[in-house]
Amino acid sequence: MKFLQTGDIFWGARPEAGKSWSRERAADIRTAFAGILEKAREEHADLLLVAGNLFQGQPSAADLREVNRLFLTAPDTRIILTAGDHDRLMPSSTALSFSFAPNVTLLSEKTSTAVTFRDLGVTVAGFSWTGDTAPGNVPGIPDMPEDGNLHLFVGQLPADTPVPASVTYAALGGCHSHRIFPGNRAGIAGSPEPLSADDPGEHGILAGEIAANGRVSLSFLPTARASYLELSFTVTPDTTAAELLRTISASIRAHGGNNIYRIRIQGGRHPDETFSFESLELRCHILDVQDLSEPQYDFGSLLAEHPSDMIGFYIRKMRRPGMSPVQKKALYAGVRALLLTAGERRQP
């Protein structure tokens, strides 16, 4: 028997709201889920297990209809849905009264907590979060009867939840990173697409196969269109702003324009050089830029040139060992302002 496992899709989410590419990321989430259904059809998967948080929150009827149309594209795959902490089932949840495709089963206390597919010889039990569910009162995985069937469990539970010996495999959710547990007794698929900069690494789904003797084999299949990457660049006093932008742009092209970047600048720049990243942020998916570069003043020469004026006094007053970034910034800004003022005074 073959199955695919996913969860924490967050259909309807718009990662990095306010950024120009936020709408693209929302579309990526939908595209990723459509791809999972396509994969299920291509691989002739018997089951697709959704371990919670298919939706960002309470789905509307329009959301359910759109997702249901995708379910219909893989009619030979039995799809098991459970709700997580974000799309938990409330008494007013539209999902409870929605007419899903014939190949879809929503497992919950309001519908059914288990379903048996006799042609597959498998029983799938599941847990859906409700309005009464809190992190401290989620149930454990129940024991399954000895009836000759394979027994699976699906739901968003803590990763350290014990898996009873009567359960062949537990498909868990609630974590954005994938994880396969020892012995392939349980797995977390993670989110198919990263949802924030806190979701590094690869993202995708789990593909499993269960032999007649109950032995489970698992593999991870990448699905993400984008990743959050951090790029670091070191500047010198010879580095110009135009050269730095060209270097960053080339690195982004090499790593992929679809990815989302955090840029870190370090090293020492020329005191008269300033870096602006606005044009880059308009063209690329730049989440933020951390400019830690420092102007390379020759304080020895400055003190020799200004031994008794305001510039020398300011340097001696502000400069000290073990300065914090804020203190350094104040020193550099003050020196620059004083040098500019001194230059203006010297002009005829």
Tab-separated table of N, CA, C and O in Angstrom, residues 314 329-339:
chain	number	residue	atom	x	y	z
A	314	TYR	N	36.242	65.047	20.255
A	314	TYR	CA	35.134	64.086	20.096
A	314	TYR	C	35.658	62.654	19.996
A	314	TYR	O	35.124	61.739	20.628
A	329	LYS	N	28.336	53.404	16.055
A	329	LYS	CA	27.546	54.173	15.093
A	329	LYS	C	27.552	55.654	15.453
A	329	LYS	O	27.665	56.522	14.584
A	330	ALA	N	27.446	55.938	16.764
A	330	ALA	CA	27.470	57.332	17.212
A	330	ALA	C	28.836	57.970	16.941
A	330	ALA	O	28.922	59.135	16.511
A	331	LEU	N	29.914	57.198	17.173
A	331	LEU	CA	31.257	57.713	16.913
A	331	LEU	C	31.430	58.048	15.440
A	331	LEU	O	31.869	59.154	15.081
A	332	TYR	N	31.064	57.099	14.567
A	332	TYR	CA	31.271	57.306	13.137
A	332	TYR	C	30.406	58.461	12.624
A	332	TYR	O	30.873	59.295	11.820
A	333	ALA	N	29.156	58.511	13.063
A	333	ALA	CA	28.262	59.574	12.602
A	333	ALA	C	28.772	60.939	13.047
A	333	ALA	O	28.735	61.922	12.282
A	334	GLY	N	29.238	61.014	14.295
A	334	GLY	CA	29.743	62.287	14.798
A	334	GLY	C	30.989	62.749	14.075
A	334	GLY	O	31.128	63.931	13.720
A	335	VAL	N	31.921	61.810	13.853
A	335	VAL	CA	33.157	62.159	13.145
A	335	VAL	C	32.837	62.621	11.727
A	335	VAL	O	33.393	63.623	11.245
A	336	ARG	N	31.952	61.920	11.062
A	336	ARG	CA	31.594	62.304	9.689
A	336	ARG	C	30.982	63.707	9.668
A	336	ARG	O	31.333	64.541	8.816
A	337	ALA	N	30.064	63.974	10.609
A	337	ALA	CA	29.419	65.287	10.643
A	337	ALA	C	30.439	66.398	10.911
A	337	ALA	O	30.402	67.463	10.278
A	338	LEU	N	31.365	66.143	11.858
A	338	LEU	CA	32.373	67.154	12.184
A	338	LEU	C	33.334	67.395	11.020
A	338	LEU	O	33.729	68.533	10.749
A	339	LEU	N	33.698	66.313	10.309
A	339	LEU	CA	34.590	66.476	9.163
A	339	LEU	C	33.910	67.262	8.048
A	339	LEU	O	34.536	68.105	7.397
